[in-house]
JSON list of C-alpha atoms in Angstrom, two decimals:
[
{"chain": "A", "resi": 314, "resn": "MET", "atom": "CA", "xyz": [-131.58, 108.99, 176.06]},
{"chain": "A", "resi": 315, "resn": "PRO", "atom": "CA", "xyz": [-129.88, 107.91, 172.82]},
{"chain": "A", "resi": 316, "resn": "LYS", "atom": "CA", "xyz": [-128.97, 110.65, 170.37]},
{"chain": "A", "resi": 317, "resn": "LYS", "atom": "CA", "xyz": [-131.40, 111.33, 167.72]},
{"chain": "A", "resi": 318, "resn": "GLU", "atom": "CA", "xyz": [-130.49, 109.56, 164.50]},
{"chain": "A", "resi": 319, "resn": "LYS", "atom": "CA", "xyz": [-130.75, 111.45, 161.19]},
{"chain": "A", "resi": 320, "resn": "LEU", "atom": "CA", "xyz": [-133.20, 110.02, 158.82]},
{"chain": "A", "resi": 321, "resn": "PRO", "atom": "CA", "xyz": [-131.61, 108.34, 155.77]},
{"chain": "A", "resi": 322, "resn": "SER", "atom": "CA", "xyz": [-132.33, 109.52, 152.37]},
{"chain": "A", "resi": 323, "resn": "THR", "atom": "CA", "xyz": [-133.88, 106.41, 150.89]},
{"chain": "A", "resi": 324, "resn": "GLN", "atom": "CA", "xyz": [-136.13, 105.87, 147.85]},
{"chain": "A", "resi": 325, "resn": "ALA", "atom": "CA", "xyz": [-138.65, 104.41, 150.27]},
{"chain": "A", "resi": 326, "resn": "LEU", "atom": "CA", "xyz": [-138.91, 107.48, 152.38]},
{"chain": "A", "resi": 327, "resn": "ARG", "atom": "CA", "xyz": [-139.18, 109.58, 149.19]},
{"chain": "A", "resi": 328, "resn": "PHE", "atom": "CA", "xyz": [-142.00, 107.36, 148.18]},
{"chain": "A", "resi": 329, "resn": "LEU", "atom": "CA", "xyz": [-143.97, 107.57, 151.49]},
{"chain": "A", "resi": 330, "resn": "ARG", "atom": "CA", "xyz": [-143.37, 111.42, 151.59]},
{"chain": "A", "resi": 331, "resn": "SER", "atom": "CA", "xyz": [-144.70, 111.85, 148.11]},
{"chain": "A", "resi": 332, "resn": "ASN", "atom": "CA", "xyz": [-147.71, 109.80, 148.94]},
{"chain": "A", "resi": 333, "resn": "GLU", "atom": "CA", "xyz": [-148.21, 111.68, 152.21]},
{"chain": "A", "resi": 334, "resn": "VAL", "atom": "CA", "xyz": [-147.90, 108.69, 154.50]},
{"chain": "A", "resi": 335, "resn": "LYS", "atom": "CA", "xyz": [-147.22, 109.31, 158.08]},
{"chain": "A", "resi": 336, "resn": "PHE", "atom": "CA", "xyz": [-144.36, 107.18, 159.39]},
{"chain": "A", "resi": 337, "resn": "LYS", "atom": "CA", "xyz": [-142.32, 106.83, 162.70]},
{"chain": "A", "resi": 338, "resn": "PRO", "atom": "CA", "xyz": [-138.60, 105.99, 162.12]},
{"chain": "A", "resi": 339, "resn": "TYR", "atom": "CA", "xyz": [-137.02, 103.20, 164.21]},
{"chain": "A", "resi": 340, "resn": "PHE", "atom": "CA", "xyz": [-133.27, 102.50, 164.18]},
{"chain": "A", "resi": 341, "resn": "TYR", "atom": "CA", "xyz": [-131.43, 99.34, 165.30]},
{"chain": "A", "resi": 342, "resn": "LYS", "atom": "CA", "xyz": [-127.97, 97.86, 165.05]},
{"chain": "A", "resi": 343, "resn": "TYR", "atom": "CA", "xyz": [-128.04, 95.68, 161.88]},
{"chain": "A", "resi": 344, "resn": "ILE", "atom": "CA", "xyz": [-126.52, 92.22, 162.29]},
{"chain": "A", "resi": 345, "resn": "ASP", "atom": "CA", "xyz": [-126.01, 89.99, 159.38]},
{"chain": "A", "resi": 346, "resn": "HIS", "atom": "CA", "xyz": [-128.62, 87.24, 159.38]},
{"chain": "A", "resi": 347, "resn": "GLY", "atom": "CA", "xyz": [-130.11, 88.62, 162.56]},
{"chain": "A", "resi": 348, "resn": "GLY", "atom": "CA", "xyz": [-133.54, 89.21, 160.72]},
{"chain": "A", "resi": 349, "resn": "THR", "atom": "CA", "xyz": [-136.74, 90.22, 162.39]},
{"chain": "A", "resi": 350, "resn": "LEU", "atom": "CA", "xyz": [-135.89, 88.34, 165.54]},
{"chain": "A", "resi": 351, "resn": "GLU", "atom": "CA", "xyz": [-132.93, 90.61, 166.10]},
{"chain": "A", "resi": 352, "resn": "SER", "atom": "CA", "xyz": [-134.76, 93.89, 165.29]},
{"chain": "A", "resi": 353, "resn": "SER", "atom": "CA", "xyz": [-137.77, 92.90, 167.53]},
{"chain": "A", "resi": 354, "resn": "LYS", "atom": "CA", "xyz": [-135.40, 92.17, 170.44]},
{"chain": "A", "resi": 355, "resn": "GLN", "atom": "CA", "xyz": [-133.57, 95.57, 169.98]},
{"chain": "A", "resi": 356, "resn": "LEU", "atom": "CA", "xyz": [-136.71, 97.47, 169.54]},
{"chain": "A", "resi": 357, "resn": "ASN", "atom": "CA", "xyz": [-138.77, 95.56, 172.06]},
{"chain": "A", "resi": 358, "resn": "VAL", "atom": "CA", "xyz": [-141.50, 94.91, 169.49]},
{"chain": "A", "resi": 359, "resn": "GLU", "atom": "CA", "xyz": [-143.44, 91.73, 168.85]},
{"chain": "A", "resi": 360, "resn": "GLU", "atom": "CA", "xyz": [-141.74, 89.91, 166.00]},
{"chain": "A", "resi": 361, "resn": "HIS", "atom": "CA", "xyz": [-145.17, 89.20, 164.46]},
{"chain": "A", "resi": 362, "resn": "ARG", "atom": "CA", "xyz": [-145.78, 92.97, 163.97]},
{"chain": "A", "resi": 363, "resn": "ILE", "atom": "CA", "xyz": [-142.46, 93.24, 161.97]},
{"chain": "A", "resi": 364, "resn": "VAL", "atom": "CA", "xyz": [-143.05, 92.69, 158.24]},
{"chain": "A", "resi": 365, "resn": "LYS", "atom": "CA", "xyz": [-140.22, 91.52, 156.05]},
{"chain": "A", "resi": 366, "resn": "THR", "atom": "CA", "xyz": [-139.95, 92.15, 152.47]},
{"chain": "A", "resi": 367, "resn": "LEU", "atom": "CA", "xyz": [-138.92, 89.23, 150.34]},
{"chain": "A", "resi": 368, "resn": "ILE", "atom": "CA", "xyz": [-138.10, 89.03, 146.63]},
{"chain": "A", "resi": 369, "resn": "PHE", "atom": "CA", "xyz": [-139.13, 85.87, 144.99]},
{"chain": "A", "resi": 370, "resn": "GLU", "atom": "CA", "xyz": [-139.03, 84.48, 141.43]},
{"chain": "A", "resi": 371, "resn": "ASP", "atom": "CA", "xyz": [-141.46, 82.12, 139.75]},
{"chain": "A", "resi": 372, "resn": "ASN", "atom": "CA", "xyz": [-140.35, 79.22, 137.43]},
{"chain": "A", "resi": 373, "resn": "SER", "atom": "CA", "xyz": [-140.06, 81.70, 134.53]},
{"chain": "A", "resi": 374, "resn": "SER", "atom": "CA", "xyz": [-137.82, 83.98, 136.59]},
{"chain": "A", "resi": 375, "resn": "LYS", "atom": "CA", "xyz": [-140.52, 86.60, 136.96]},
{"chain": "A", "resi": 376, "resn": "PRO", "atom": "CA", "xyz": [-139.80, 88.53, 140.11]},
{"chain": "A", "resi": 377, "resn": "PHE", "atom": "CA", "xyz": [-142.45, 89.47, 142.74]},
{"chain": "A", "resi": 378, "resn": "VAL", "atom": "CA", "xyz": [-142.63, 90.59, 146.23]},
{"chain": "A", "resi": 379, "resn": "VAL", "atom": "CA", "xyz": [-144.03, 88.88, 149.40]},
{"chain": "A", "resi": 380, "resn": "LEU", "atom": "CA", "xyz": [-144.64, 90.80, 152.65]},
{"chain": "A", "resi": 381, "resn": "MET", "atom": "CA", "xyz": [-144.65, 88.31, 155.48]},
{"chain": "A", "resi": 382, "resn": "ASN", "atom": "CA", "xyz": [-144.88, 88.70, 159.41]},
{"chain": "A", "resi": 383, "resn": "GLY", "atom": "CA", "xyz": [-141.36, 88.28, 160.90]},
{"chain": "A", "resi": 384, "resn": "ASP", "atom": "CA", "xyz": [-142.03, 85.18, 162.79]},
{"chain": "A", "resi": 385, "resn": "TYR", "atom": "CA", "xyz": [-143.58, 83.28, 159.85]},
{"chain": "A", "resi": 386, "resn": "GLU", "atom": "CA", "xyz": [-141.80, 81.68, 156.76]},
{"chain": "A", "resi": 387, "resn": "VAL", "atom": "CA", "xyz": [-143.36, 81.68, 153.31]},
{"chain": "A", "resi": 388, "resn": "SER", "atom": "CA", "xyz": [-144.66, 78.23, 152.03]},
{"chain": "A", "resi": 389, "resn": "SER", "atom": "CA", "xyz": [-143.32, 77.92, 148.59]},
{"chain": "A", "resi": 390, "resn": "LYS", "atom": "CA", "xyz": [-145.87, 75.31, 147.74]},
{"chain": "A", "resi": 391, "resn": "LYS", "atom": "CA", "xyz": [-148.74, 77.38, 148.93]},
{"chain": "A", "resi": 392, "resn": "LEU", "atom": "CA", "xyz": [-147.48, 80.50, 147.11]},
{"chain": "A", "resi": 393, "resn": "ALA", "atom": "CA", "xyz": [-146.82, 78.62, 143.81]},
{"chain": "A", "resi": 394, "resn": "ARG", "atom": "CA", "xyz": [-150.48, 77.32, 144.13]},
{"chain": "A", "resi": 395, "resn": "VAL", "atom": "CA", "xyz": [-151.87, 80.75, 144.67]},
{"chain": "A", "resi": 396, "resn": "LEU", "atom": "CA", "xyz": [-149.80, 82.02, 141.59]},
{"chain": "A", "resi": 397, "resn": "GLY", "atom": "CA", "xyz": [-150.84, 79.08, 139.38]},
{"chain": "A", "resi": 398, "resn": "VAL", "atom": "CA", "xyz": [-147.24, 78.16, 138.66]},
{"chain": "A", "resi": 399, "resn": "LYS", "atom": "CA", "xyz": [-145.13, 75.17, 139.05]},
{"chain": "A", "resi": 400, "resn": "ASN", "atom": "CA", "xyz": [-142.73, 76.53, 141.64]},
{"chain": "A", "resi": 401, "resn": "VAL", "atom": "CA", "xyz": [-141.36, 79.63, 143.25]},
{"chain": "A", "resi": 402, "resn": "LYS", "atom": "CA", "xyz": [-138.08, 80.31, 144.85]},
{"chain": "A", "resi": 403, "resn": "ILE", "atom": "CA", "xyz": [-136.48, 83.19, 146.76]},
{"chain": "A", "resi": 404, "resn": "ALA", "atom": "CA", "xyz": [-134.43, 85.37, 144.42]},
{"chain": "A", "resi": 405, "resn": "PRO", "atom": "CA", "xyz": [-130.63, 85.19, 144.77]},
{"chain": "A", "resi": 406, "resn": "SER", "atom": "CA", "xyz": [-129.26, 88.16, 146.65]},
{"chain": "A", "resi": 407, "resn": "GLU", "atom": "CA", "xyz": [-127.70, 89.80, 143.58]},
{"chain": "A", "resi": 408, "resn": "LYS", "atom": "CA", "xyz": [-130.95, 89.46, 141.65]},
{"chain": "A", "resi": 409, "resn": "ALA", "atom": "CA", "xyz": [-133.14, 90.65, 144.51]},
{"chain": "A", "resi": 410, "resn": "GLU", "atom": "CA", "xyz": [-130.91, 93.75, 144.88]},
{"chain": "A", "resi": 411, "resn": "LYS", "atom": "CA", "xyz": [-131.10, 94.41, 141.13]},
{"chain": "A", "resi": 412, "resn": "TYR", "atom": "CA", "xyz": [-134.93, 94.01, 141.09]},
{"chain": "A", "resi": 413, "resn": "SER", "atom": "CA", "xyz": [-135.61, 96.06, 144.23]},
{"chain": "A", "resi": 414, "resn": "GLY", "atom": "CA", "xyz": [-132.85, 98.68, 144.10]},
{"chain": "A", "resi": 415, "resn": "TYR", "atom": "CA", "xyz": [-132.15, 97.85, 147.87]},
{"chain": "A", "resi": 416, "resn": "LYS", "atom": "CA", "xyz": [-129.42, 95.86, 149.62]},
{"chain": "A", "resi": 417, "resn": "VAL", "atom": "CA", "xyz": [-130.66, 92.46, 151.04]},
{"chain": "A", "resi": 418, "resn": "GLY", "atom": "CA", "xyz": [-131.53, 93.36, 154.69]},
{"chain": "A", "resi": 419, "resn": "GLY", "atom": "CA", "xyz": [-132.75, 96.67, 153.71]},
{"chain": "A", "resi": 420, "resn": "THR", "atom": "CA", "xyz": [-135.31, 95.87, 151.22]},
{"chain": "A", "resi": 421, "resn": "SER", "atom": "CA", "xyz": [-138.51, 97.96, 151.28]},
{"chain": "A", "resi": 422, "resn": "PRO", "atom": "CA", "xyz": [-141.73, 97.45, 149.35]},
{"chain": "A", "resi": 423, "resn": "PHE", "atom": "CA", "xyz": [-141.78, 101.21, 148.76]},
{"chain": "A", "resi": 424, "resn": "GLY", "atom": "CA", "xyz": [-140.08, 102.80, 145.71]},
{"chain": "A", "resi": 425, "resn": "LEU", "atom": "CA", "xyz": [-139.03, 99.60, 144.13]},
{"chain": "A", "resi": 426, "resn": "LYS", "atom": "CA", "xyz": [-136.75, 99.85, 141.08]},
{"chain": "A", "resi": 427, "resn": "THR", "atom": "CA", "xyz": [-138.61, 97.18, 139.25]},
{"chain": "A", "resi": 428, "resn": "LYS", "atom": "CA", "xyz": [-142.49, 97.06, 138.96]},
{"chain": "A", "resi": 429, "resn": "MET", "atom": "CA", "xyz": [-143.57, 93.77, 140.67]},
{"chain": "A", "resi": 430, "resn": "ASN", "atom": "CA", "xyz": [-146.74, 92.32, 142.11]},
{"chain": "A", "resi": 431, "resn": "ILE", "atom": "CA", "xyz": [-146.80, 92.50, 145.83]},
{"chain": "A", "resi": 432, "resn": "PHE", "atom": "CA", "xyz": [-148.34, 89.72, 147.86]},
{"chain": "A", "resi": 433, "resn": "ALA", "atom": "CA", "xyz": [-149.08, 90.42, 151.53]},
{"chain": "A", "resi": 434, "resn": "GLN", "atom": "CA", "xyz": [-149.69, 87.83, 154.16]},
{"chain": "A", "resi": 435, "resn": "LYS", "atom": "CA", "xyz": [-153.22, 88.38, 155.46]},
{"chain": "A", "resi": 436, "resn": "ASP", "atom": "CA", "xyz": [-152.06, 88.21, 159.24]},
{"chain": "A", "resi": 437, "resn": "ILE", "atom": "CA", "xyz": [-150.32, 91.66, 158.62]},
{"chain": "A", "resi": 438, "resn": "PHE", "atom": "CA", "xyz": [-153.67, 93.24, 158.75]},
{"chain": "A", "resi": 439, "resn": "GLU", "atom": "CA", "xyz": [-154.46, 92.00, 162.36]},
{"chain": "A", "resi": 440, "resn": "PHE", "atom": "CA", "xyz": [-152.54, 95.19, 163.48]},
{"chain": "A", "resi": 441, "resn": "ASP", "atom": "CA", "xyz": [-153.32, 98.97, 163.20]},
{"chain": "A", "resi": 442, "resn": "THR", "atom": "CA", "xyz": [-149.71, 99.57, 162.57]},
{"chain": "A", "resi": 443, "resn": "ILE", "atom": "CA", "xyz": [-146.77, 97.51, 161.46]},
{"chain": "A", "resi": 444, "resn": "LEU", "atom": "CA", "xyz": [-142.90, 98.16, 161.28]},
{"chain": "A", "resi": 445, "resn": "ILE", "atom": "CA", "xyz": [-141.42, 97.54, 157.80]},
{"chain": "A", "resi": 446, "resn": "ASN", "atom": "CA", "xyz": [-138.11, 98.29, 156.24]},
{"chain": "A", "resi": 447, "resn": "GLY", "atom": "CA", "xyz": [-137.52, 101.85, 155.33]},
{"chain": "A", "resi": 448, "resn": "GLY", "atom": "CA", "xyz": [-134.85, 101.16, 152.61]},
{"chain": "A", "resi": 449, "resn": "GLN", "atom": "CA", "xyz": [-131.72, 100.75, 154.58]},
{"chain": "A", "resi": 450, "resn": "ARG", "atom": "CA", "xyz": [-130.23, 98.00, 156.90]},
{"chain": "A", "resi": 451, "resn": "GLY", "atom": "CA", "xyz": [-130.96, 98.82, 160.41]},
{"chain": "A", "resi": 452, "resn": "PHE", "atom": "CA", "xyz": [-133.94, 101.10, 159.78]},
{"chain": "A", "resi": 453, "resn": "LEU", "atom": "CA", "xyz": [-137.64, 100.39, 159.96]},
{"chain": "A", "resi": 454, "resn": "VAL", "atom": "CA", "xyz": [-140.66, 102.63, 159.66]},
{"chain": "A", "resi": 455, "resn": "GLU", "atom": "CA", "xyz": [-143.93, 102.25, 161.57]},
{"chain": "A", "resi": 456, "resn": "ILE", "atom": "CA", "xyz": [-146.89, 102.81, 159.32]},
{"chain": "A", "resi": 457, "resn": "SER", "atom": "CA", "xyz": [-150.63, 102.08, 159.45]},
{"chain": "A", "resi": 458, "resn": "THR", "atom": "CA", "xyz": [-151.90, 98.97, 157.71]},
{"chain": "A", "resi": 459, "resn": "GLU", "atom": "CA", "xyz": [-154.56, 101.25, 156.19]},
{"chain": "A", "resi": 460, "resn": "ASP", "atom": "CA", "xyz": [-151.81, 103.40, 154.56]},
{"chain": "A", "resi": 461, "resn": "LEU", "atom": "CA", "xyz": [-149.95, 100.21, 153.42]},
{"chain": "A", "resi": 462, "resn": "LYS", "atom": "CA", "xyz": [-153.21, 99.12, 151.52]},
{"chain": "A", "resi": 463, "resn": "LYS", "atom": "CA", "xyz": [-153.56, 102.66, 150.19]},
{"chain": "A", "resi": 464, "resn": "VAL", "atom": "CA", "xyz": [-150.16, 103.09, 148.70]},
{"chain": "A", "resi": 465, "resn": "LEU", "atom": "CA", "xyz": [-149.28, 99.61, 147.47]},
{"chain": "A", "resi": 466, "resn": "ASN", "atom": "CA", "xyz": [-151.38, 97.57, 145.07]},
{"chain": "A", "resi": 467, "resn": "LEU", "atom": "CA", "xyz": [-151.44, 94.54, 147.38]},
{"chain": "A", "resi": 468, "resn": "ILE", "atom": "CA", "xyz": [-152.74, 90.98, 146.69]},
{"chain": "A", "resi": 469, "resn": "VAL", "atom": "CA", "xyz": [-153.62, 89.58, 150.14]},
{"chain": "A", "resi": 470, "resn": "VAL", "atom": "CA", "xyz": [-152.73, 85.85, 150.43]},
{"chain": "A", "resi": 471, "resn": "ASP", "atom": "CA", "xyz": [-152.54, 83.14, 153.12]},
{"chain": "A", "resi": 472, "resn": "VAL", "atom": "CA", "xyz": [-149.04, 81.53, 152.43]},
{"chain": "A", "resi": 473, "resn": "ALA", "atom": "CA", "xyz": [-147.47, 81.44, 155.85]},
{"chain": "A", "resi": 474, "resn": "ILE", "atom": "CA", "xyz": [-145.98, 78.63, 157.77]},
{"chain": "A", "resi": 475, "resn": "THR", "atom": "CA", "xyz": [-144.77, 79.07, 161.37]},
{"chain": "A", "resi": 476, "resn": "LYS", "atom": "CA", "xyz": [-140.89, 78.91, 161.69]},
{"chain": "A", "resi": 477, "resn": "LYS", "atom": "CA", "xyz": [-139.60, 75.61, 162.97]}
]
């Protein structure tokens, strides 16, 4: 039995606790560029059930968040069309960290530093619970999708493409 890890003190956990959201912590060994595939293997969880938090910018550099199933990618074309803008792009790491208050690889939609719109891929809600970053690299929290909807002002979209 692995030793019990101490819960990190993150803005995400403070947010979840202050909103009385029940969560179950999951720790894994963070590997640069391992992404949801790596965490799903280590935790023996379907990659589709792990939700990544991505920071994007529109063509006027306005930031926003996209929550996407781990085994999908975001279609920039579909997303731009939904937003009614010319184009969108993933925010560079240093800007994403500035907007969110989290290190890339540890970005959580909870307790964001900058107020941003949050778009959520519709497929996330196929599950009763999902795993999503808890505000630190190598740390996910399992929460109900109902709680996710309750505590975040989500805009549900269909902007996924399957990974090549």
